[in-house]
Amino acid sequence: MSDDIQLEASFAATIPLPFRVLFLAGTGILCWATNLHGLYLLGVNPAAALEYKSHDPRNLPSRRITGGSNSLPQPAALYRPVYRLFLAYSIWTFVGWIAFRAHTSDNTSVWNVDTYKYIPSIVILVICMVLVSPFNYFGKHERDQFIQCVKRCISSPLSQPIFFSDVVMADIFTSFAKVLGDVWLSLCMLLPGGSLLVFPRQEGLSQWVVPCLMSVPYLVRFRQCIVEYIQPTNISRKPLYNAIKYASAFPVIFLSAAQRVVVEELVAEKGEIVTKESWHGEHPLFRLWLLAAAVNTFYSYWWDLTNDWGLDLLRSSPKMKQIPSIKDHPSVDTHQNGNGHAHHSSPSKDGHLAPHPWGLRSTLLFPLPLYPLAVFFNLILRFTWSIKLSSHLHSHTDGAMVIFWIEMAELLRRWMWVFFRVEWEVVRKADDHIKDAEQFELSGIPLDEDEFNLGNESMPVKEDGELA
């Protein structure tokens, strides 16, 4: 047995796929807690930015937000329960893993780990029971909020505007696409006849289960974009272009699955003389997958910078805009935190913006050095995107360690993405409020302070920044 094979077998025996799935899920909880906490530390009120409604007893997202200390939950009330939930989840998962290692670490053969696969089964079963439990413990509000968010993402009425918090959550789940496929594989491993050391053999229709599960998060975001596009108040094609971006992931996923099927059939027909390496470079199916992966990667990267973060780096002709005064917006807490991160370009004589940092934008709420770092790391980590979606590259235990770290890198990229996505939404909403106030003043209609005062209440805003 070569050193690489021994290392892979040791990794699979030490941290089997079910525990890797649990670890990635726990990392996602921690990332969300630090997103909420980090936004507050950077001067953005996560409750206002994500449209939480104060009079909802469970703080579920709402179309409208209200300002003032008595109407919005305090930021600490959002992230501290998530930290506690992560702590309880981590302790239980770690105890289960320690128990598993205590029974398997002294075995002379790694294959004996299958004798104790009931341990990860119990760990997963308890976590699922707690998630749907009606009892008020282990972050019931946060668990209910998560379940309600999933329900809205999957089956919200077509006539209902999409909440921004649901957009963020659905985008986060696209980074868990590979993990969803791993959930199915873990289930097959834990069932009688399965092994923790070998991926279950997928034959017939079952070989399409993993790519279908991986497609679900993209299908959800595709549906949200279509719902945004067909809204009566929508006059923009931007949601349609966004839907095309998510649709571009489907060819990557299913062409990859098709490659795995074709390779296995050729190997079964001609034996080991047909290798993956020689087949990949010469078959038209591989070239199609490579083209689809390149389109998805570069389109997604361009969309991240231009539309999700509002940066000018990849715009063909950056537009000069009026400076939105956001200091009184309920989503911005720089006056409370005193961090003073908000940055604005100086206005020119005609009231428009003077040149701002190249490739960025006129209004920046975070420290300036964070933006070029985010642009660079997003580019690097985006290239792991297609690998993560390509099941033919990880349909066996070979390379399991590399794939695991690629999944971790994608979660890191999404964690970073959330900060700038929420920041750009805050800046854009503030700009919309300024424009609405100016239109009312020009029309001669008296300004309703209760409706347009940025410190009291904001108009409902859809994902693309237009009034709902």
Coordinates of N, CA, C and O in Angstrom, one line a residue, residues 39-48 72-75 326-340 365 426:
L39 N -20.5 42.0 11.7 CA -21.2 43.1 11.1 C -21.4 44.2 12.2 O -21.2 45.4 11.9
Y40 N -21.8 43.8 13.4 CA -22.0 44.8 14.4 C -20.7 45.5 14.8 O -20.7 46.7 14.9
L41 N -19.6 44.7 14.9 CA -18.3 45.3 15.2 C -17.8 46.3 14.1 O -17.1 47.2 14.4
L42 N -18.2 46.0 12.9 CA -17.8 46.8 11.7 C -18.8 48.0 11.5 O -18.6 48.8 10.6
G43 N -19.8 48.1 12.4 CA -20.6 49.3 12.3 C -21.9 49.1 11.6 O -22.6 50.1 11.2
V44 N -22.3 47.8 11.3 CA -23.6 47.6 10.6 C -24.5 46.8 11.6 O -24.1 45.8 12.2
N45 N -25.7 47.3 11.8 CA -26.7 46.6 12.6 C -27.3 45.5 11.9 O -28.0 45.6 10.9
P46 N -26.9 44.2 12.3 CA -27.4 43.1 11.5 C -28.9 42.9 11.6 O -29.5 42.4 10.6
A47 N -29.6 43.3 12.7 CA -31.0 43.2 12.8 C -31.7 44.1 11.7 O -32.7 43.6 11.1
A48 N -31.3 45.3 11.5 CA -31.9 46.2 10.5 C -31.5 45.8 9.1 O -32.3 45.8 8.2
L72 N -36.1 47.3 17.4 CA -35.2 46.3 16.8 C -34.5 45.5 17.9 O -34.0 46.1 18.9
P73 N -34.3 44.2 17.8 CA -33.5 43.5 18.8 C -32.1 44.0 18.8 O -31.5 44.3 17.8
Q74 N -31.5 44.0 20.0 CA -30.1 44.3 20.1 C -29.2 43.3 19.3 O -29.6 42.1 19.3
P75 N -28.2 43.8 18.7 CA -27.3 42.8 17.9 C -26.8 41.6 18.8 O -26.8 40.5 18.3
I326 N -25.9 58.0 5.0 CA -26.4 56.8 5.6 C -26.1 56.9 7.1 O -26.3 55.9 7.8
K327 N -25.6 57.9 7.7 CA -25.2 57.9 9.1 C -26.4 57.7 10.0 O -26.3 57.3 11.1
D328 N -27.6 58.1 9.5 CA -28.8 58.0 10.4 C -29.6 56.8 10.0 O -30.7 56.6 10.5
H329 N -29.1 56.0 9.1 CA -29.9 54.8 8.7 C -29.8 53.7 9.8 O -28.8 53.5 10.4
P330 N -31.0 53.0 10.1 CA -31.0 52.1 11.2 C -30.1 50.9 11.1 O -29.8 50.2 12.0
S331 N -29.6 50.7 9.8 CA -28.7 49.6 9.6 C -27.2 49.9 10.0 O -26.4 49.0 10.0
V332 N -26.9 51.2 10.2 CA -25.6 51.6 10.4 C -25.4 52.0 11.9 O -26.2 52.9 12.4
D333 N -24.5 51.4 12.6 CA -24.3 51.7 14.0 C -22.9 52.3 14.3 O -22.4 52.2 15.4
T334 N -22.3 53.0 13.3 CA -21.0 53.6 13.6 C -21.1 54.6 14.7 O -20.1 54.8 15.4
H335 N -22.2 55.3 14.9 CA -22.3 56.3 16.0 C -22.3 55.6 17.4 O -22.0 56.2 18.4
Q336 N -22.8 54.3 17.4 CA -22.8 53.6 18.6 C -21.5 52.9 18.9 O -21.0 52.9 20.1
N337 N -20.9 52.4 17.9 CA -19.6 51.6 18.1 C -18.4 52.6 18.2 O -17.4 52.2 18.7
G338 N -18.5 53.7 17.5 CA -17.4 54.6 17.5 C -16.2 54.2 16.7 O -15.1 54.6 16.9
N339 N -16.5 53.2 15.7 CA -15.3 52.8 15.0 C -14.9 53.6 13.8 O -13.8 53.6 13.3
G340 N -15.9 54.5 13.3 CA -15.5 55.4 12.3 C -15.0 54.9 11.0 O -14.2 55.5 10.3
L365 N -18.3 51.2 4.1 CA -18.6 51.1 5.5 C -17.5 50.4 6.3 O -17.4 50.5 7.5
V426 N -27.0 47.6 2.6 CA -27.2 48.7 3.4 C -27.0 50.0 2.7 O -27.8 51.0 2.7

